[in-house]
Amino acid sequence: MKKILLHDFQYNIGGPRTVIDRIASSYLSKKYDFVRIVQTETCGFNLIKAIRFVFHYKKIIDREHGDCIYVCGLQYIGFLMTLAAKLSNVKKIFIVVHGSDWDVKDHSIRRCILKYIIEPMEIRLADKIATVCDNEQHVVRPLMLAKKDANVGTIYNTFPNIDEKSVPSGRLHGSLNIGNDKIIVASVGRVVERKGHQYIIDAIKQCKDTAFVFVIIGDGDYIEKYKDECSEEIKGHRLFLLGKRNDVTDLLKDVDIFLFASLNENHSLALLEAVNMKCAALVTNVGGNTEIIKNKHSGIVIPPCSADAILSGLASLKSEDIRTQYAEAAFNEAKMKFSEEKTLGKLEQIFDAD
């Protein structure tokens, strides 16, 4: 039985941690000995702390004598963990790109160092590398000209294994006292600028159609902006800020429209979970969103950074029949395209390779 080390996170890291959890609890756990290399600390851009970080995790990796390590990269922490693995006794380093600094529109010196020096160095240290959506290949391919054989392509995140029919409805309606005649529009995830929340705020303030009720699930620095800029909507029970929740699946059961206004994105687990709960999707045309949702076929796709586009998309989804049609199409296609056989099957091939 091969020993596979999984780069895991003790702190809440969102998507990548959920991916690791799903891999470790999948059918692959009967074939491989999965060991989590739990990252419990960060080091910032302090050179001394970074060196300590690398040698600390090198020792942890050395103790396991692993056949392969799965590193959540790229970015700075991914580079440090990859460097630790390279200096260790692990036999193979496999990087899966869950995000890159190339996705961020920031031309600061620090960001340029990450883009043009750190991430290319990390790629050269890897034995194999994959992305979680086809869109991210635009980052990997130019950086891998000297190591084309190392790029194994896209390994999508797996579709949730939750039976939508088994999830009871009514929790969101009941807890918030929202009438069944209202259209619930929800955003789930980090409430930060990169998730497009300023444009959601602007759209809520401009929305005159009282049929729509907005629910924000998650936490982040934009929660305070919602409170400051949308105080009237909150008082009027047209906007609800629920904070971080552990019952998101149950809440999504009552959601009519899943609003995903991200400015950059990979293969979003939050979007897949909404599709699994048969929410109609309104998404921006960034990253892997359009690999899940096809415009006017399985949802509505809009440009990012536009409150007007959000409002237009909501108007397009006001019809219940249209929402049902799109939600069913998205569910059926995603369930097949992102099945365990197609996603974890590719991981299995990587782990099995010598």
Coordinates of C-alpha atoms in Angstrom, one line a residue:
M1 CA 0.0 0.0 0.0
K2 CA 1.5 3.3 -1.1
K3 CA 1.8 6.1 1.4
I4 CA 0.4 9.4 0.1
L5 CA 1.0 12.5 2.1
L6 CA -1.7 15.2 1.9
H7 CA -0.8 18.8 2.5
D8 CA -3.6 19.8 5.0
F9 CA -4.5 22.9 6.9
Q10 CA -5.5 23.1 10.6
Y11 CA -6.9 26.6 10.1
N12 CA -9.9 27.3 7.9
I13 CA -8.6 27.6 4.3
G14 CA -11.9 27.0 2.5
G15 CA -11.9 25.0 -0.8
P16 CA -8.5 23.2 -0.6
R17 CA -9.1 21.8 2.8
T18 CA -12.5 20.5 1.8
V19 CA -10.9 18.8 -1.3
I20 CA -8.3 17.1 1.0
D21 CA -11.1 15.9 3.3
R22 CA -13.0 14.4 0.4
I23 CA -9.9 12.6 -1.0
A24 CA -9.0 11.2 2.4
S25 CA -12.6 9.9 3.0
S26 CA -13.1 8.5 -0.6
Y27 CA -12.8 5.0 -1.9
L28 CA -9.1 5.8 -2.4
S29 CA -8.5 5.4 1.3
K30 CA -8.9 1.6 0.9
K31 CA -6.1 1.6 -1.6
Y32 CA -3.6 4.1 -0.2
D33 CA -2.3 5.0 3.2
F34 CA -3.2 8.6 3.4
V35 CA -1.2 10.7 6.0
R36 CA -2.1 14.3 6.5
I37 CA 0.8 16.8 6.8
V38 CA -1.1 19.3 8.8
Q39 CA 0.1 22.9 8.4
T40 CA -0.4 24.6 11.7
E41 CA 1.6 27.8 11.2
T42 CA 2.4 30.5 8.7
C43 CA 5.5 32.6 8.4
G44 CA 4.8 35.7 6.3
F45 CA 7.6 37.1 4.2
N46 CA 10.2 36.9 7.0
L47 CA 13.2 35.0 5.6
I48 CA 14.3 33.5 9.0
K49 CA 10.7 32.3 9.7
A50 CA 10.4 30.9 6.2
I51 CA 13.6 28.9 6.6
R52 CA 12.4 27.6 9.9
F53 CA 9.0 26.7 8.3
V54 CA 10.7 24.7 5.5
F55 CA 13.0 22.7 7.8
H56 CA 10.2 22.1 10.3
Y57 CA 8.0 20.5 7.7
K58 CA 10.9 18.7 6.1
K59 CA 11.4 16.9 9.4
I60 CA 7.7 16.0 9.5
I61 CA 7.7 14.7 5.9
D62 CA 10.9 12.8 6.5
R63 CA 9.3 10.8 9.4
E64 CA 6.6 9.4 7.1
H65 CA 8.8 8.1 4.3
G66 CA 6.0 8.9 1.8
D67 CA 5.8 7.7 -1.8
C68 CA 4.1 10.9 -2.9
I69 CA 3.0 14.2 -1.4
Y70 CA 0.0 16.1 -2.7
V71 CA 0.7 19.9 -2.2
C72 CA -2.0 22.5 -2.5
G73 CA -0.2 25.2 -4.5
L74 CA 0.9 27.5 -6.1
Q75 CA 1.4 30.7 -4.2
Y76 CA 3.8 31.4 -1.4
I77 CA 2.9 28.7 1.1
G78 CA 2.7 26.1 -1.6
F79 CA 6.2 27.0 -2.6
L80 CA 7.5 26.6 0.9
M81 CA 5.8 23.3 1.4
T82 CA 7.1 22.1 -2.0
L83 CA 10.6 23.2 -1.0
A84 CA 10.3 21.3 2.3
A85 CA 9.2 18.2 0.3
K86 CA 12.1 18.6 -2.2
L87 CA 14.6 18.6 0.7
S88 CA 12.9 15.6 2.3
N89 CA 12.9 11.9 1.5
V90 CA 9.5 11.8 -0.2
K91 CA 9.7 10.1 -3.6
K92 CA 7.4 12.3 -5.7
I93 CA 6.0 15.8 -5.4
F94 CA 2.6 16.4 -7.0
I95 CA 1.3 20.0 -7.0
V96 CA -2.4 20.7 -7.6
V97 CA -3.1 24.3 -8.4
H98 CA -6.0 25.6 -6.3
G99 CA -5.1 29.2 -7.0
S100 CA -2.2 31.3 -8.3
D101 CA -1.0 34.9 -7.8
W102 CA -1.5 35.3 -11.6
D103 CA -5.2 35.4 -10.8
V104 CA -4.8 38.6 -8.8
K105 CA -4.7 41.9 -10.5
D106 CA -2.0 43.4 -8.4
H107 CA 1.3 44.8 -9.8
S108 CA 3.0 45.5 -6.5
I109 CA 6.7 44.4 -6.2
R110 CA 5.7 41.7 -3.8
R111 CA 3.1 40.2 -6.1
C112 CA 5.5 40.4 -9.1
I113 CA 8.1 38.4 -7.1
L114 CA 5.5 35.8 -6.4
K115 CA 4.4 35.6 -10.0
Y116 CA 7.7 35.7 -11.9
I117 CA 10.1 34.1 -9.4
I118 CA 8.4 32.1 -6.6
E119 CA 5.7 30.3 -8.6
P120 CA 8.0 29.3 -11.6
M121 CA 10.5 28.0 -9.0
E122 CA 7.8 25.9 -7.4
I123 CA 6.8 24.4 -10.7
R124 CA 10.4 23.4 -11.5
L125 CA 10.6 21.6 -8.2
A126 CA 7.5 19.4 -8.9
D127 CA 7.5 16.0 -10.5
K128 CA 3.8 16.4 -11.6
I129 CA 1.4 19.3 -11.6
A130 CA -2.3 19.6 -12.3
T131 CA -4.9 22.3 -12.1
V132 CA -8.5 22.1 -10.8
C133 CA -10.0 23.8 -13.8
D134 CA -9.0 24.2 -17.4
N135 CA -8.8 28.0 -17.1
E136 CA -5.8 27.7 -14.7
Q137 CA -3.8 25.9 -17.4
H138 CA -3.1 29.4 -18.8
V139 CA -1.0 29.9 -15.7
V140 CA 0.8 26.6 -15.8
R141 CA 1.5 26.0 -19.5
P142 CA 3.8 29.1 -20.0
L143 CA 5.7 28.3 -16.8
M144 CA 6.3 24.7 -17.9
L145 CA 8.0 25.0 -21.2
A146 CA 11.0 23.1 -19.9
K147 CA 8.8 20.5 -18.1
K148 CA 5.9 19.8 -20.4
D149 CA 5.7 16.1 -19.4
A150 CA 5.1 17.1 -15.8
N151 CA 1.8 18.8 -16.6
V152 CA -1.0 16.1 -16.3
G153 CA -3.7 18.6 -17.1
T154 CA -6.9 19.3 -15.2
I155 CA -8.3 17.3 -12.3
Y156 CA -11.6 18.8 -11.4
N157 CA -13.0 18.9 -7.9
T158 CA -15.5 16.2 -7.2
F159 CA -19.2 16.8 -7.3
P160 CA -20.7 16.6 -3.8
N161 CA -22.0 13.1 -2.8
I162 CA -25.2 14.4 -1.1
D163 CA -28.7 13.3 -2.2
E164 CA -30.5 16.6 -2.6
K165 CA -33.9 14.8 -2.0
S166 CA -32.7 13.7 1.4
V167 CA -32.2 17.3 2.6
P168 CA -35.3 18.8 4.3
S169 CA -36.5 22.1 3.0
G170 CA -37.8 25.1 5.0
R171 CA -34.9 25.9 7.3
L172 CA -34.1 29.2 5.7
H173 CA -37.7 30.2 5.2
G174 CA -38.6 29.3 8.7
S175 CA -35.6 30.8 10.6
L176 CA -35.7 34.1 8.7
N177 CA -39.5 34.3 8.3
I178 CA -39.3 34.6 4.5
G179 CA -42.5 34.0 2.7
N180 CA -42.7 31.3 0.0
D181 CA -43.6 33.9 -2.5
K182 CA -40.2 35.5 -2.2
I183 CA -37.2 34.7 -4.4
I184 CA -34.2 34.0 -2.2
V185 CA -30.9 35.1 -3.7
A186 CA -27.9 33.8 -1.7
S187 CA -24.1 34.3 -1.8
V188 CA -22.0 31.7 0.1
G189 CA -18.2 32.0 0.9
R190 CA -15.7 34.6 2.0
V191 CA -17.3 38.0 2.2
V192 CA -14.3 39.9 0.7
E193 CA -13.6 42.1 -2.2
R194 CA -12.3 39.3 -4.5
K195 CA -15.7 37.6 -4.2
G196 CA -17.3 40.6 -5.9
H197 CA -19.2 41.8 -2.8
Q198 CA -19.0 45.5 -3.6
Y199 CA -21.0 44.9 -6.7
I200 CA -23.5 42.7 -4.8
I201 CA -23.9 45.6 -2.4
D202 CA -24.5 48.0 -5.3
A203 CA -27.0 45.7 -6.9
I204 CA -29.0 45.2 -3.7
K205 CA -29.2 49.0 -3.2
Q206 CA -30.3 49.5 -6.8
C207 CA -32.8 46.5 -6.8
K208 CA -36.4 47.9 -6.7
D209 CA -38.1 44.5 -7.2
T210 CA -39.3 43.5 -3.7
A211 CA -39.8 39.9 -4.9
F212 CA -36.0 39.3 -4.3
V213 CA -34.6 38.7 -0.8
F214 CA -30.8 38.5 -0.4
V215 CA -28.9 36.3 2.0
I216 CA -25.2 36.5 2.6
I217 CA -23.6 33.4 4.2
G218 CA -20.0 33.6 5.3
D219 CA -17.7 36.1 7.0
G220 CA -15.0 38.6 6.0
D221 CA -14.3 42.3 6.1
Y222 CA -17.1 43.2 3.8
I223 CA -19.7 42.2 6.4
E224 CA -19.1 45.7 7.9
K225 CA -19.6 47.3 4.5
Y226 CA -23.0 45.5 4.2
K227 CA -24.0 46.9 7.6
D228 CA -22.9 50.4 6.7
E229 CA -24.2 50.6 3.2
C230 CA -27.3 48.4 3.3
S231 CA -28.7 49.4 6.7
E232 CA -32.2 50.1 5.3
E233 CA -32.3 46.8 3.4
I234 CA -31.3 45.0 6.6
K235 CA -34.0 46.8 8.6
G236 CA -36.6 46.1 5.9
H237 CA -35.7 42.3 6.0
R238 CA -34.6 42.4 2.3
L239 CA -31.1 41.5 3.3
F240 CA -29.9 38.9 5.9
L241 CA -26.3 38.5 7.0
L242 CA -25.9 35.0 8.5
G243 CA -22.2 34.9 9.1
K244 CA -20.3 31.6 9.0
R245 CA -22.5 28.6 9.1
N246 CA -22.1 24.8 9.4
D247 CA -25.4 24.0 7.9
V248 CA -24.9 25.5 4.4
T249 CA -26.3 22.5 2.6
D250 CA -29.6 22.8 4.5
L251 CA -29.7 26.5 3.8
L252 CA -29.0 26.0 0.1
K253 CA -32.1 23.7 -0.1
D254 CA -34.3 26.8 0.2
V255 CA -32.2 29.1 -2.1
D256 CA -33.7 30.0 -5.5
I257 CA -30.7 31.8 -7.0
F258 CA -27.1 31.2 -6.1
L259 CA -25.3 34.5 -6.8
F260 CA -21.5 34.0 -7.5
A261 CA -20.0 37.4 -8.3
S262 CA -16.3 36.5 -8.0
L263 CA -13.7 38.6 -9.7
N264 CA -11.4 35.5 -10.0
E265 CA -12.1 31.8 -9.3
N266 CA -11.0 28.3 -9.7
H267 CA -13.3 25.3 -9.7
S268 CA -15.6 26.4 -6.9
L269 CA -16.8 23.9 -4.4
A270 CA -19.4 26.4 -3.2
L271 CA -20.8 26.6 -6.7
L272 CA -20.8 22.8 -7.1
E273 CA -22.7 22.5 -3.7
A274 CA -25.3 25.0 -4.9
V275 CA -25.7 23.1 -8.2
N276 CA -26.1 19.9 -6.2
M277 CA -28.9 21.5 -4.2
K278 CA -30.5 22.6 -7.5
C279 CA -30.2 26.3 -7.1
A280 CA -30.3 28.3 -10.3
A281 CA -26.9 29.8 -10.8
L282 CA -25.9 33.4 -11.6
V283 CA -22.1 33.5 -12.0
T284 CA -19.4 35.7 -13.4
N285 CA -17.4 34.5 -16.5
V286 CA -14.2 34.1 -14.6
G287 CA -12.0 31.0 -13.9
G288 CA -13.8 27.7 -13.8
N289 CA -17.3 29.1 -13.4
T290 CA -18.0 28.7 -17.1
E291 CA -16.8 25.1 -16.9
I292 CA -19.7 24.4 -14.6
I293 CA -22.4 26.8 -15.9
K294 CA -23.2 27.5 -19.6
N295 CA -25.0 30.8 -20.3
K296 CA -28.7 30.5 -20.9
H297 CA -28.5 26.7 -20.8
S298 CA -27.6 25.8 -17.2
G299 CA -27.6 29.2 -15.7
I300 CA -26.8 32.8 -16.4
V301 CA -23.2 34.0 -16.9
I302 CA -22.4 37.7 -16.5
P303 CA -19.2 39.9 -16.7
P304 CA -17.6 40.6 -13.3
C305 CA -17.5 44.0 -11.7
S306 CA -21.0 45.1 -12.7
A307 CA -24.0 45.7 -10.5
D308 CA -26.1 46.3 -13.6
A309 CA -25.1 42.8 -14.9
I310 CA -26.2 41.3 -11.6
L311 CA -29.6 43.0 -11.8
S312 CA -30.1 41.9 -15.4
G313 CA -29.2 38.4 -14.5
L314 CA -31.7 38.4 -11.6
A315 CA -34.4 39.6 -13.9
S316 CA -33.6 36.7 -16.3
L317 CA -34.1 34.3 -13.5
K318 CA -37.3 35.7 -12.0
S319 CA -39.4 33.0 -13.8
E320 CA -39.6 29.8 -11.6
D321 CA -39.8 27.7 -14.8
I322 CA -36.6 29.1 -16.1
R323 CA -34.8 28.6 -12.8
T324 CA -36.0 25.0 -12.7
Q325 CA -34.9 24.3 -16.3
Y326 CA -31.4 25.8 -15.7
A327 CA -30.9 24.1 -12.3
E328 CA -31.8 20.7 -13.7
A329 CA -29.5 21.1 -16.6
A330 CA -26.6 22.2 -14.4
F331 CA -27.2 19.3 -11.9
N332 CA -27.3 16.6 -14.6
E333 CA -24.2 17.9 -16.4
A334 CA -22.1 18.5 -13.3
K335 CA -22.9 15.2 -11.8
M336 CA -21.6 13.4 -14.8
K337 CA -18.7 15.7 -15.7
F338 CA -17.3 15.9 -12.1
S339 CA -18.0 12.4 -10.9
E340 CA -15.6 10.5 -8.6
E341 CA -14.7 8.2 -11.5
K342 CA -13.5 11.1 -13.6
T343 CA -11.9 13.2 -10.9
L344 CA -10.5 10.8 -8.3
G345 CA -9.7 8.3 -11.1
K346 CA -7.1 10.8 -12.4
L347 CA -5.6 11.1 -9.0
E348 CA -5.4 7.4 -8.8
Q349 CA -3.3 7.3 -12.0
I350 CA -0.9 9.8 -10.6
F351 CA -0.5 8.0 -7.3
D352 CA 0.0 4.7 -9.1
A353 CA 2.7 6.0 -11.5
D354 CA 6.3 5.2 -10.6

